[in-house]
Structure formats: C-alpha cells, structure tokens
PDB file of C-alpha atoms and ligand atoms in Angstrom:
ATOM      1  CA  UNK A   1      -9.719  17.764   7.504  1.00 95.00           C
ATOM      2  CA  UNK A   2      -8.322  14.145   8.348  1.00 98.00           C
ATOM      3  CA  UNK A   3      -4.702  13.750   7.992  1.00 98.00           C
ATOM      4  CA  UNK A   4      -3.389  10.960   5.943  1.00 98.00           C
ATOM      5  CA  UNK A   5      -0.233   9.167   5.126  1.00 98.00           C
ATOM      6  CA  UNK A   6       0.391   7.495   2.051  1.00 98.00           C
ATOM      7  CA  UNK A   7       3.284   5.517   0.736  1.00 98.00           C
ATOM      8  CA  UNK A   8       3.838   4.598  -2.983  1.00 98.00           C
ATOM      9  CA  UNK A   9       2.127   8.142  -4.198  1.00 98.00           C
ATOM     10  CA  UNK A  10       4.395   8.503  -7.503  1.00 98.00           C
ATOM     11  CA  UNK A  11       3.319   5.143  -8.513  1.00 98.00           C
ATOM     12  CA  UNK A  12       0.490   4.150 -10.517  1.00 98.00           C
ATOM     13  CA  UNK A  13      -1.965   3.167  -8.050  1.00 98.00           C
ATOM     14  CA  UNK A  14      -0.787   5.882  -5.282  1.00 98.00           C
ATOM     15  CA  UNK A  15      -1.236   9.078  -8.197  1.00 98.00           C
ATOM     16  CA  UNK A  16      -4.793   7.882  -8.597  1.00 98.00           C
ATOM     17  CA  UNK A  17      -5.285   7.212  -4.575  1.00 98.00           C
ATOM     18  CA  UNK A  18      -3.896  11.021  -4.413  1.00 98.00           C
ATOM     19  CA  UNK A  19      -6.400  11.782  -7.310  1.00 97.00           C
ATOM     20  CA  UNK A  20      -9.511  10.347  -5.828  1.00 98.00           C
ATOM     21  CA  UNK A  21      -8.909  11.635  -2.429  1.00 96.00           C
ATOM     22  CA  UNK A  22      -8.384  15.063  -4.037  1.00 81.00           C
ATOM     23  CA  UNK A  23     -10.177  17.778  -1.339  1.00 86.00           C
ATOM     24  CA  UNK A  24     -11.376  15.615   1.295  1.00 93.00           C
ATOM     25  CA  UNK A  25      -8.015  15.122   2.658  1.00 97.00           C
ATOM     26  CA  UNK A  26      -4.793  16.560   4.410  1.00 97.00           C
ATOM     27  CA  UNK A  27      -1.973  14.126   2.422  1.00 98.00           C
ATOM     28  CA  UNK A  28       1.493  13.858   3.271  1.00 98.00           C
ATOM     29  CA  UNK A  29       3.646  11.265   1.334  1.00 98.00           C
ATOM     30  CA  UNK A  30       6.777   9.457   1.865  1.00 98.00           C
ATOM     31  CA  UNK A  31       8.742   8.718  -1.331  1.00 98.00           C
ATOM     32  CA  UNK A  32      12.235   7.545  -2.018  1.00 98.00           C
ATOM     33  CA  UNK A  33      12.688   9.338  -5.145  1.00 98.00           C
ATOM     34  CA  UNK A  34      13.021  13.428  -4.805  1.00 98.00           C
ATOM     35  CA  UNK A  35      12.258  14.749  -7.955  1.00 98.00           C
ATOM     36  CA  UNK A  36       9.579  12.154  -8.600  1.00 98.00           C
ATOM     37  CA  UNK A  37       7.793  13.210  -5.274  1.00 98.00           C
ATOM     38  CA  UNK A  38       8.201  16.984  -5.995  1.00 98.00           C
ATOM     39  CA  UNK A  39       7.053  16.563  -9.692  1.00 98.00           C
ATOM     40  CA  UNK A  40       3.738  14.900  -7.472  1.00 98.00           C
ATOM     41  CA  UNK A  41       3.723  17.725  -4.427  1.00 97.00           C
ATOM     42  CA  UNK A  42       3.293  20.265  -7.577  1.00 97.00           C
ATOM     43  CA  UNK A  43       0.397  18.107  -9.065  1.00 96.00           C
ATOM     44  CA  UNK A  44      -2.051  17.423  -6.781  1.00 96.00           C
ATOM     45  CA  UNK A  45      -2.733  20.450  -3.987  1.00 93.00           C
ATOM     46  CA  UNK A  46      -3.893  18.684  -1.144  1.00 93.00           C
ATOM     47  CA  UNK A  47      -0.725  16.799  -0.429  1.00 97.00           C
ATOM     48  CA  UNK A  48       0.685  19.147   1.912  1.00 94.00           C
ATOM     49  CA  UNK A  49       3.996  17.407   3.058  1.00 96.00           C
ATOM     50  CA  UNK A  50       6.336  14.580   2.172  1.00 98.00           C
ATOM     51  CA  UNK A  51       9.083  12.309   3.690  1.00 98.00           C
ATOM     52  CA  UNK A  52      12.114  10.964   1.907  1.00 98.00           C
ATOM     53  CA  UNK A  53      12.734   7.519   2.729  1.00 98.00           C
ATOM     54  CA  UNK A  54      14.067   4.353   0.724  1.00 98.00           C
ATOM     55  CA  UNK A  55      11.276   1.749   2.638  1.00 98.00           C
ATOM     56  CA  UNK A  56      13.772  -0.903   1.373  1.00 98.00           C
ATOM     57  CA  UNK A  57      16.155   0.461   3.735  1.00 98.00           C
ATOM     58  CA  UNK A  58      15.411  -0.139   7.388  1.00 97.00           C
ATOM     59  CA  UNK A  59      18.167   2.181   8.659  1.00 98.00           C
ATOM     60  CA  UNK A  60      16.498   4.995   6.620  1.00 98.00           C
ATOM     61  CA  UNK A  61      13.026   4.073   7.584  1.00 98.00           C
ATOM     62  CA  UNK A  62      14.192   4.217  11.419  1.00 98.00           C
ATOM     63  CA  UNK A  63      15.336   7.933  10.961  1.00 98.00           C
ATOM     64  CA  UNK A  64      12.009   8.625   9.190  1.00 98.00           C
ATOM     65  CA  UNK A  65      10.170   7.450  12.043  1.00 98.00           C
ATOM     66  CA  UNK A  66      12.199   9.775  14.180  1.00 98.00           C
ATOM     67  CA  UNK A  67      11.908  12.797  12.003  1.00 97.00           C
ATOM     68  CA  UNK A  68       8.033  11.971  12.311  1.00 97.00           C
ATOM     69  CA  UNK A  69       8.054  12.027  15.872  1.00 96.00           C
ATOM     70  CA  UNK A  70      10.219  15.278  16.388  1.00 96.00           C
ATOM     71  CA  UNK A  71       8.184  17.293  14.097  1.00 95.00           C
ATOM     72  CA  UNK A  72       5.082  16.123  15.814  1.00 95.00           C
ATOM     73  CA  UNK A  73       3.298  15.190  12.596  1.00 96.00           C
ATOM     74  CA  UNK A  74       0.435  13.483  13.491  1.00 97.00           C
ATOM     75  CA  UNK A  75      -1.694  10.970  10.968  1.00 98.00           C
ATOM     76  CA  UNK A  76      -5.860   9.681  11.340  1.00 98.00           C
ATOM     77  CA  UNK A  77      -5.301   7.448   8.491  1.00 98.00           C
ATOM     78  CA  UNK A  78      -2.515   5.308   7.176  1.00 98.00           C
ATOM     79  CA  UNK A  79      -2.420   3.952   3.862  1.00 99.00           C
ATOM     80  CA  UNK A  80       0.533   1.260   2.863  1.00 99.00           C
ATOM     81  CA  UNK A  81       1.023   0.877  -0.922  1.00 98.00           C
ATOM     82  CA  UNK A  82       4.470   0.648  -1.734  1.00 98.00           C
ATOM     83  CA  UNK A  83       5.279  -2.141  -3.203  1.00 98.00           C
ATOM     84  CA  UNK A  84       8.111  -4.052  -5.147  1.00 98.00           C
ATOM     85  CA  UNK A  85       8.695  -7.132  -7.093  1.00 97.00           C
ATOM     86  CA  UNK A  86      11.907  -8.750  -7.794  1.00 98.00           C
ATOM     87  CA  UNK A  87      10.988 -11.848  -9.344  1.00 97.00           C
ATOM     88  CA  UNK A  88      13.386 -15.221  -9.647  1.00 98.00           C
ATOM     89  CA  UNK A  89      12.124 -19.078  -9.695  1.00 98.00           C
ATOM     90  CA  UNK A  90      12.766 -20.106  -6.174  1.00 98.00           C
ATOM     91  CA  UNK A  91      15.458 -22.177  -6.720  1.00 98.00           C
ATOM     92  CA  UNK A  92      17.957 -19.469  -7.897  1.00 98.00           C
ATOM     93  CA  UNK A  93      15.872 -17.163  -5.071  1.00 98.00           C
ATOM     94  CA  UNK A  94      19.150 -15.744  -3.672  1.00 98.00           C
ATOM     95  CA  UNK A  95      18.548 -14.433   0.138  1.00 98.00           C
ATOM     96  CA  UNK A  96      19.136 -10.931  -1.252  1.00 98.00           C
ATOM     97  CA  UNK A  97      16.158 -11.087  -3.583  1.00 98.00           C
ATOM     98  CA  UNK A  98      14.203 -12.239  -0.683  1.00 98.00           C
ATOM     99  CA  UNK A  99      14.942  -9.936   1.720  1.00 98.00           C
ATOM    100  CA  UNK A 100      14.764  -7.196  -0.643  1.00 98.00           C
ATOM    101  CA  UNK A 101      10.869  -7.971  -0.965  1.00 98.00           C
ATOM    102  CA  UNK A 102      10.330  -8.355   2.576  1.00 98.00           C
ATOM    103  CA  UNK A 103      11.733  -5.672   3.959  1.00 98.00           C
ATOM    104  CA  UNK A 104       9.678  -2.562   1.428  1.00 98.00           C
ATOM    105  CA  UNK A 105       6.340  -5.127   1.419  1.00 98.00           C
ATOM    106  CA  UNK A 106       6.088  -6.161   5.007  1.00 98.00           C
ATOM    107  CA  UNK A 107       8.607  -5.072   7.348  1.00 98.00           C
ATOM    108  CA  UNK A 108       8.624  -1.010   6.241  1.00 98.00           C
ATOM    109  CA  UNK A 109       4.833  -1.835   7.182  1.00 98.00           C
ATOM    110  CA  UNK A 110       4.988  -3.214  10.050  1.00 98.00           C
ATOM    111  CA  UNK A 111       7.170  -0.308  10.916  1.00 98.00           C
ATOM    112  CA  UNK A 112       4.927   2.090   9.947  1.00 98.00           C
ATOM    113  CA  UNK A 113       1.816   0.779  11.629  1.00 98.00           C
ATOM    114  CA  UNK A 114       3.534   0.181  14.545  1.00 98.00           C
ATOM    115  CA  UNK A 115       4.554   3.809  15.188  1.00 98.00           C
ATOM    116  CA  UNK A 116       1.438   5.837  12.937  1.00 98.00           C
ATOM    117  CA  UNK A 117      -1.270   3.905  15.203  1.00 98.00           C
ATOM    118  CA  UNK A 118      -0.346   5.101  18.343  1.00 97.00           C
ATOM    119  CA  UNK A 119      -1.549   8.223  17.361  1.00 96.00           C
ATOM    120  CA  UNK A 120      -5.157   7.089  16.183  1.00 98.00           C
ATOM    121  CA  UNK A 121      -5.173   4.866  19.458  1.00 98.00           C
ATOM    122  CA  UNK A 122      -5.299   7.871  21.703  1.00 98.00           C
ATOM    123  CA  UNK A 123      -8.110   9.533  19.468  1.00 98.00           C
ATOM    124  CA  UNK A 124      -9.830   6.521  19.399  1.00 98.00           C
ATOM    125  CA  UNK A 125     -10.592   6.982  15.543  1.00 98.00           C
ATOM    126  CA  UNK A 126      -8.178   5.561  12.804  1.00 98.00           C
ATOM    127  CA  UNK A 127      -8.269   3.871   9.452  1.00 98.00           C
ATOM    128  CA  UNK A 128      -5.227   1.754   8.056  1.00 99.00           C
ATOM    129  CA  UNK A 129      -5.760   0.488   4.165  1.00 99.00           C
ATOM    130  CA  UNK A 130      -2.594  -2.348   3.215  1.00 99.00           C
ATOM    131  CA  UNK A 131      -2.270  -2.716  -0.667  1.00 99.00           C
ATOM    132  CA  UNK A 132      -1.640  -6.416  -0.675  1.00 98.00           C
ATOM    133  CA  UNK A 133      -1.961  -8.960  -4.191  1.00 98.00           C
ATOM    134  CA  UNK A 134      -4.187 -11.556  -5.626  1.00 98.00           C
ATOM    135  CA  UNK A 135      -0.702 -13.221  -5.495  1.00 98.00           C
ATOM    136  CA  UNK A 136      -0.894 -13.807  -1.666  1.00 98.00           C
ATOM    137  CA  UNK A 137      -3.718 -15.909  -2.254  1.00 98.00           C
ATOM    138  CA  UNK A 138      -2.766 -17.472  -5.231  1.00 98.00           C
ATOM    139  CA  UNK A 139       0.865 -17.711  -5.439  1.00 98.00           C
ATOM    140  CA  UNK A 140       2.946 -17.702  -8.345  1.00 96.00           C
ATOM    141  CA  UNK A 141       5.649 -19.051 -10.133  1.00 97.00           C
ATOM    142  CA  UNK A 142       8.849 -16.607  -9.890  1.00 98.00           C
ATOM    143  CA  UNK A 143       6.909 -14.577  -7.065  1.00 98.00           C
ATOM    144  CA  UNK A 144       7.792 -16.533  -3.580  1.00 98.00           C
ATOM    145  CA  UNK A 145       9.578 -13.631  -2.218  1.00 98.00           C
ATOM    146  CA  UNK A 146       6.528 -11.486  -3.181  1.00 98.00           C
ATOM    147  CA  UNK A 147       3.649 -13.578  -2.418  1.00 99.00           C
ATOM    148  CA  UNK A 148       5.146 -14.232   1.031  1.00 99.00           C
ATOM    149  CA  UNK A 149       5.240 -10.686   1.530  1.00 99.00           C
ATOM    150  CA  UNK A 150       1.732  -9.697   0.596  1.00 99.00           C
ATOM    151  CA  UNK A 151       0.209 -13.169   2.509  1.00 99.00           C
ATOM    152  CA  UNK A 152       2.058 -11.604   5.740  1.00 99.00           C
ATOM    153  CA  UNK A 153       0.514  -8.359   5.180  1.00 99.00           C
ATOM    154  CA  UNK A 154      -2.913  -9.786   5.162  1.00 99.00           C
ATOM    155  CA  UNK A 155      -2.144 -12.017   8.301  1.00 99.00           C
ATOM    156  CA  UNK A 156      -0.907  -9.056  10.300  1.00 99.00           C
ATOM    157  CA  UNK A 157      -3.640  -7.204   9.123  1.00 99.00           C
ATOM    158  CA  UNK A 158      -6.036  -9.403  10.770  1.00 98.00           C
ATOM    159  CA  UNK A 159      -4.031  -9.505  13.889  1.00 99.00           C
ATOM    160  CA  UNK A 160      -3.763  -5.671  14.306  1.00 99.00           C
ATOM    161  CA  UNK A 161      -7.425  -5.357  13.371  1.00 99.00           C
ATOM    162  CA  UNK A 162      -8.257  -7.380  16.432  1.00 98.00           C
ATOM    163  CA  UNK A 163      -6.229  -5.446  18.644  1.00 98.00           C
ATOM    164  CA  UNK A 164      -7.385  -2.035  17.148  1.00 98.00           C
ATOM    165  CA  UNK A 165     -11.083  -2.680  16.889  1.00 98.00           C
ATOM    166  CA  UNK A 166     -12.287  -1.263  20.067  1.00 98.00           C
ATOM    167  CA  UNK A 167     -10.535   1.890  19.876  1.00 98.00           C
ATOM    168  CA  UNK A 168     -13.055   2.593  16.214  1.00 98.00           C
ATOM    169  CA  UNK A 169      -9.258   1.862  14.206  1.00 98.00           C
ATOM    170  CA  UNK A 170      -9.745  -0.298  11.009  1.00 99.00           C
ATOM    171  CA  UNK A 171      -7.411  -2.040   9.175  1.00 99.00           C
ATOM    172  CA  UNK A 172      -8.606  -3.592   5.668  1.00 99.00           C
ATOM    173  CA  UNK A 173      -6.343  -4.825   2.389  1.00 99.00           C
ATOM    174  CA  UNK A 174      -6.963  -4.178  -1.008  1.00 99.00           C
ATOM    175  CA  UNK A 175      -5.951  -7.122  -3.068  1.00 98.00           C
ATOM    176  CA  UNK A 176      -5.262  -5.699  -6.528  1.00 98.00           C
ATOM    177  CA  UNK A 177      -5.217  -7.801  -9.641  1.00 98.00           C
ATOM    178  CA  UNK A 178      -3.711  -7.120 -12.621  1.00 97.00           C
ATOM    179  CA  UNK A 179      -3.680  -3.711 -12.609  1.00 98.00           C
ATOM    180  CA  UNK A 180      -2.207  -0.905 -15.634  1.00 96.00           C
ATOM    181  CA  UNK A 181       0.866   0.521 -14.038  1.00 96.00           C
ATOM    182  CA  UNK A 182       4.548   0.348 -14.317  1.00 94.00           C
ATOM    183  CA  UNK A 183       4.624  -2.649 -11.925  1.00 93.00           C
ATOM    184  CA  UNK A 184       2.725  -4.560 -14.901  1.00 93.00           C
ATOM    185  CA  UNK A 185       4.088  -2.561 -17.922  1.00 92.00           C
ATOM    186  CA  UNK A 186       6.974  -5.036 -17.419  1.00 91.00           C
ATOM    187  CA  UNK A 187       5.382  -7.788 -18.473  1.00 91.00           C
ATOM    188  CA  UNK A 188       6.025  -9.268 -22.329  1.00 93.00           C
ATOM    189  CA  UNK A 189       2.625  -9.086 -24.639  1.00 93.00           C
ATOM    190  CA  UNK A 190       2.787 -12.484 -24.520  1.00 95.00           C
ATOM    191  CA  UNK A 191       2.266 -12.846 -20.336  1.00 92.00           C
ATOM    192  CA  UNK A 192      -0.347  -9.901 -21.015  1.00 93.00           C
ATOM    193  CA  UNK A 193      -2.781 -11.463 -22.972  1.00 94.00           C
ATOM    194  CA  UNK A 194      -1.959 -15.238 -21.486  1.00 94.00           C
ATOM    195  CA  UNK A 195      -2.485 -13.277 -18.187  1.00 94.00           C
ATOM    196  CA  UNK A 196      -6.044 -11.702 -19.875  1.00 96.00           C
ATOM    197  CA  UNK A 197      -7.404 -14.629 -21.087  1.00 97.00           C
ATOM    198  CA  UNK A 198      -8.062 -15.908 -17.545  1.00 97.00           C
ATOM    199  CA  UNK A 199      -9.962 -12.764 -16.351  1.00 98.00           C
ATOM    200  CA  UNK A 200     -13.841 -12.721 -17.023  1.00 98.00           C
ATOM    201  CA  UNK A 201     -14.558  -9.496 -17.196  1.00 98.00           C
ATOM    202  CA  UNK A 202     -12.006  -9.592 -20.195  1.00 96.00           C
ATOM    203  CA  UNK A 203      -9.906  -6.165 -19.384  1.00 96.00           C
ATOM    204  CA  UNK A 204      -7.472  -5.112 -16.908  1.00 96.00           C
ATOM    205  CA  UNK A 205      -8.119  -2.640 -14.133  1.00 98.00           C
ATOM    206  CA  UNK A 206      -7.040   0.715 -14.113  1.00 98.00           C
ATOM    207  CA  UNK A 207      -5.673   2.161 -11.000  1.00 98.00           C
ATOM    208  CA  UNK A 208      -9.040   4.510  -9.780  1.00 98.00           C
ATOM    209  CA  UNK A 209     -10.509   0.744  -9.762  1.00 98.00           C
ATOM    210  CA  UNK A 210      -7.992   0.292  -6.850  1.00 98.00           C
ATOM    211  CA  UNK A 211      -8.270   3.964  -5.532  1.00 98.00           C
ATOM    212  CA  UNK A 212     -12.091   4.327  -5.208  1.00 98.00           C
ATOM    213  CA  UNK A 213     -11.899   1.311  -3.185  1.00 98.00           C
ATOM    214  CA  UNK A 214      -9.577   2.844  -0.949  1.00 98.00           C
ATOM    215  CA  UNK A 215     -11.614   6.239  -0.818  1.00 98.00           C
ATOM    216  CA  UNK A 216     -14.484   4.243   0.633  1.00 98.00           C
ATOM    217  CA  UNK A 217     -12.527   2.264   2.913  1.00 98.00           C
ATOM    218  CA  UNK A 218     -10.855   5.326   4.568  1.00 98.00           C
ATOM    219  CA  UNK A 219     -14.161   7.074   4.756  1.00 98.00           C
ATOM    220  CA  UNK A 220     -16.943   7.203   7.733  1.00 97.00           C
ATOM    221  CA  UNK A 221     -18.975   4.917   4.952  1.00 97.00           C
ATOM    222  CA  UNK A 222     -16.593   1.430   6.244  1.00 98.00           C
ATOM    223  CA  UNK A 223     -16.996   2.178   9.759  1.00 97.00           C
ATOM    224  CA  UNK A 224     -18.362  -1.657  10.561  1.00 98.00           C
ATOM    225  CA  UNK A 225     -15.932  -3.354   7.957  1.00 98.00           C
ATOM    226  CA  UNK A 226     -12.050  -4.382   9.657  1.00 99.00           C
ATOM    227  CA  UNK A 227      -9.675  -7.382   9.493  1.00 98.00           C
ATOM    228  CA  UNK A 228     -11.378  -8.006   6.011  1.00 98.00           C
ATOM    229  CA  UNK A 229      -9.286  -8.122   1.982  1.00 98.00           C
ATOM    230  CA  UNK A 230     -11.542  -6.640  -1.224  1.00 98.00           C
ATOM    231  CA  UNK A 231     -10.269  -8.242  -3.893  1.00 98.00           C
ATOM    232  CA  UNK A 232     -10.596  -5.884  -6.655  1.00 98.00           C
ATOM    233  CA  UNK A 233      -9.576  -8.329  -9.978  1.00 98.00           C
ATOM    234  CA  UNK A 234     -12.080  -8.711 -12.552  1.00 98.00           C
ATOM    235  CA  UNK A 235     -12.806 -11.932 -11.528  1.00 98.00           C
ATOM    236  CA  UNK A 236      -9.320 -13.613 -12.165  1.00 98.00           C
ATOM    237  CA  UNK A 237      -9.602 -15.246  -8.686  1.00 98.00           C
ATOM    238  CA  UNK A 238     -12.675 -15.755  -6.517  1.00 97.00           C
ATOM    239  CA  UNK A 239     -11.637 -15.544  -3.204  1.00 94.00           C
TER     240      UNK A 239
HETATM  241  N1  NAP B 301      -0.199  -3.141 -10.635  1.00 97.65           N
HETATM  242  C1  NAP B 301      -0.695  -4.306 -10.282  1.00 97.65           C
HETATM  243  O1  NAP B 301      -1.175  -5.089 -11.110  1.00 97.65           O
HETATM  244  C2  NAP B 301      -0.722  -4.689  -8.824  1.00 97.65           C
HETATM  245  C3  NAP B 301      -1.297  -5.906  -8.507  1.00 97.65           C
HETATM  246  C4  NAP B 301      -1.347  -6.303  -7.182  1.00 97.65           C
HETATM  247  C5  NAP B 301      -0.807  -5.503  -6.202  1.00 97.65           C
HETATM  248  N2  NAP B 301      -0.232  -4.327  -6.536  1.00 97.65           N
HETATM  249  C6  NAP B 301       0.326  -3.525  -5.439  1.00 97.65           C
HETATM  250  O2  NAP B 301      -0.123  -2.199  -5.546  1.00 97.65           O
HETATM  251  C7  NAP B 301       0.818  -1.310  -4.919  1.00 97.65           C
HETATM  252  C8  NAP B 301       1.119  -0.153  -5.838  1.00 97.65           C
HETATM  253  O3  NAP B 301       1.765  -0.661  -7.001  1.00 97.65           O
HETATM  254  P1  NAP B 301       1.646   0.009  -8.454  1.00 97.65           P
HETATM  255  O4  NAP B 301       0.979  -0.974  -9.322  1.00 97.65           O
HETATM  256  O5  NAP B 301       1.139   1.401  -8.349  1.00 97.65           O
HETATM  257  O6  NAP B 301       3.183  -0.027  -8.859  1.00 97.65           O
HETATM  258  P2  NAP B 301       4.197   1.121  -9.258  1.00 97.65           P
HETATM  259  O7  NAP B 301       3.567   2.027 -10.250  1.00 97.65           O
HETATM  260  O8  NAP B 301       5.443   0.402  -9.603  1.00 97.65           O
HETATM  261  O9  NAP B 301       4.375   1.937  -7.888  1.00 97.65           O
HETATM  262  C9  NAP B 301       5.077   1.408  -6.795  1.00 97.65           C
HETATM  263  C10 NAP B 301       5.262   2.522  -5.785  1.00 97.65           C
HETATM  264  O10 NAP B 301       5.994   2.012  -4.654  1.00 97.65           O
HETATM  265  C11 NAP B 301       7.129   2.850  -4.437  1.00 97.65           C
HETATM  266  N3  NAP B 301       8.241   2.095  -3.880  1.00 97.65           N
HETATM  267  C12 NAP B 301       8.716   0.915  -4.313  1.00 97.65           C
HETATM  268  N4  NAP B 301       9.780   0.552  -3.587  1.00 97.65           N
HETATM  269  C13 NAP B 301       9.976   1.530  -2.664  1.00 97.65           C
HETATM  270  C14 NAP B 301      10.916   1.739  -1.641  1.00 97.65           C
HETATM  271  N5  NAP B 301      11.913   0.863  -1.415  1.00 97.65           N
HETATM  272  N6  NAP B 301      10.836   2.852  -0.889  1.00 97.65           N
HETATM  273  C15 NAP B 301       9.850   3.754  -1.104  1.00 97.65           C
HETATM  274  N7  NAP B 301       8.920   3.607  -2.078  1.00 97.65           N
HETATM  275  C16 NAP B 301       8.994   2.520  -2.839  1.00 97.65           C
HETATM  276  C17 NAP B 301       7.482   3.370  -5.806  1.00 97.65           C
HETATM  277  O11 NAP B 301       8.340   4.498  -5.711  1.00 97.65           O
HETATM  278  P3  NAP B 301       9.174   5.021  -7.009  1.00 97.65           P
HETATM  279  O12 NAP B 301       8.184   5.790  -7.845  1.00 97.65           O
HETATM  280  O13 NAP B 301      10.238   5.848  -6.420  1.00 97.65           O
HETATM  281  O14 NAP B 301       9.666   3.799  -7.740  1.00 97.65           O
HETATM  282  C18 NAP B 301       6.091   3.674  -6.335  1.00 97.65           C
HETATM  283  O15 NAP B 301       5.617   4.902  -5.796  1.00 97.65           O
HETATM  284  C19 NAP B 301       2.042  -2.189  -4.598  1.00 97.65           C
HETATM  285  O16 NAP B 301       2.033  -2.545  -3.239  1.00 97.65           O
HETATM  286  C20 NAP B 301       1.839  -3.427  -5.452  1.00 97.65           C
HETATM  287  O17 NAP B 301       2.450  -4.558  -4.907  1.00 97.65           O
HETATM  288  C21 NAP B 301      -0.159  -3.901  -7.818  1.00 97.65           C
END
C-alpha cells in the first residue's frame, strides 16, 4: 500500500481527501491541533500516523522534519492542503498578516517538498498534489497576502515538476473555487450569493469535488499529467 502524507486533514477539504482515499492508502497526517487530529485518527482507519506541527511556525516545522527523518518514516506521495487566509485591503496589509500567509501557504511547502521528495527520488516513483486557489489566478481584493501565496505555489510547482519528471515524480495543483468548508463559512450571506451569482453552474462545490480530483491525480491513472493546475470551480473562472 502507498504511503501518503497529507496536511490540512481536519479541515474540510482534507476529511473528504481522507474519505475518498479510504482503503487504497497508508495515511499519515500532520495537524497543529491535537484533539482535532485524534478526533480524525479515530474516524477514518487508514490513517495510520500523525505529526503535530503548527506549519505557521517554521521553528516547529524544522523539528517536524527532524522527527520525520529519525523515525525513518518514509512517504510515495505528498499532498499539501493546508491553507490559511488572513484577509486585510493591502494598504493596512501589516507585514505580520503577510508573513503569516506565506509562511503556512508556501514556505511550510516548500519545506515539505523539499525534504518528502528525496525519498520518492530514490524510488523513482512519487506523486505531489499542492491545493492552490482560483485566487492565484484571479486575485482579489483583501487577499494579496493569499493570492501571492497560492500564485507561488503554482510557480514552484512547475519548477519542481521539471526537475522531478524523469525520475516518474509528479507534481500537479488543484485550484479550488468556492468551496463549502469553514474557510468559506466565514463569509456574510451577502458575499455568498454576490459570490454565486458569478458561477455558471449556479452552486458551490462540496469538498469530494476537490478530493476525487486529488484521488485521480495521486493514482497510476495521471501518470503522463505534471507541472499542470485543474481548476475545479464551477465555471467561476476559465482558466
Ligand atoms: N474552501 C474553499 O473555497 C477553498 C478555495 C480555494 C482554495 N482552498 C484551499 O483548500 C485547502 C483546504 O482548505 P479548506 O477549505 O478545507 O479549509 P479549512 O476547512 O479551513 O481547513 C484548513 C486546514 O488547514 C489546516 N491549517 C491551517 N493553518 C495551519 C497551520 N498553521 N498549521 C497546520 N495546519 C494548518 C487547518 O487545521 P485546523 O483544523 O487545526 O485549523 C485545516 O486542517 C487550503 O489550502 C485552502 O487555501 C479552499
């Protein structure tokens, strides 16, 4: 059974990635939040380990890495979904509120890639899946922080896809719209149905929109698809 690594389980998107994947997979998850991952561990049998990490904090995230290493834990497939917003217009943007975003949307990722991959490199099989935004592509207003974040995770993607390609390693992004979780629940009625208006197919996705795409992107079925973003958005932006 492949092993797999996925952050963001005990959110909306990551329960149904945990749901989908259900059998076919060995899953450990890293979460920041104890009793919220151990609430998860008791839900869904295949996940067979988890990590305790605030992404947003690199010091934390470098002892992860360690503990990874010294236990010996080995992963064929990575998939990066946690994700944050912290929303201001850009002009009262403090450096805080930036750097916040950054550092659990692109850095933790970069972090992660950098050390999980070496792993698939030497079996010469490996598939990375990066939960970006329609925001990259689109921007939006109160969002720099966040839309920065996601673009960079599709740019590095492509980058790292190049480099991996030869040794069978894919790395794809799923660019969610506006998807029912609590990163949306936020959102006023008003912004909901301003924000529904604009989609054609009329509804908002649901979170096993997101994960089946990720089920067939981490399975033998992708093999020839890398460097590439699914936008999975009801038509809100054709990209
Ligand atoms: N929902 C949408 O419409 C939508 C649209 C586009 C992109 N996305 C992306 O989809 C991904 C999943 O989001 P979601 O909609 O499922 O949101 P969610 O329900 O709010 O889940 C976010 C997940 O990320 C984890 N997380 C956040 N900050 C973290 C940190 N510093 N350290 C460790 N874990 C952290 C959360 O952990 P806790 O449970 O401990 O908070 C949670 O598991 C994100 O990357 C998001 O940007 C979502």
């Amino acid at each position: 059974m492949k092993k797999l690594l996925l952050t963001g389980a005990t959110g909306g998107i990551g329960k149904a990635i945990c749901q989908v994947l259900e059998d076919d997979y060995d899953i450990t998850v890293i979460g920041r939040n104890k009793a919220k991952v151990e609430t998860l561990c008791s839900e869904f049998k295949n996940i067979s380990n988890f990590f305790l990490c605030d992404l947003g904090d690199q010091k934390q995230l470098n002892l992860l890495l360690e503990e990874i290493s010294a236990k010996g834990a080995k992963f064929d497939i990575l998939i990066n979904n946690a994700g944050v917003t912290n929303d201001s217009l850009f002009l009262r943007m403090d450096k805080e509120k930036w750097d916040s975003v950054i550092q659990t949307n692109l850095n933790a990722n970069f972090s992660l890639t950098n050390a999980i991959s070496k792993t698939m490199i030497k079996n010469r099989w490996g598939r990375i899946v990066n939960i970006t935004s329609i925001i990259a592509h689109t921007g939006n207003v109160g969002q720099a922080n966040y839309s920065a974040s996601k673009a960079g995770l599709v740019a590095m993607s492509k980058s790292v896809a190049q480099e991996l390609a030869r040794r069978n390693i894919t790395v794809n992004c799923i660019s969610p719209g506006f998807i029912e979780t609590d990163m949306t629940s936020v959102l006023s009625d008003d912004q909901q149905k301003a924000i529904l208006s604009k989609i054609p197919m009329g509804k908002i996705g649901t979170p096993l929109d997101v994960a089946n795409c990720v089920k067939f992107l981490v399975s033998e079925q992708s093999n020839y698809i890398t460097g590439q973003t699914i936008h999975i958005n009801g038509g809100l932006a054709m990209l």
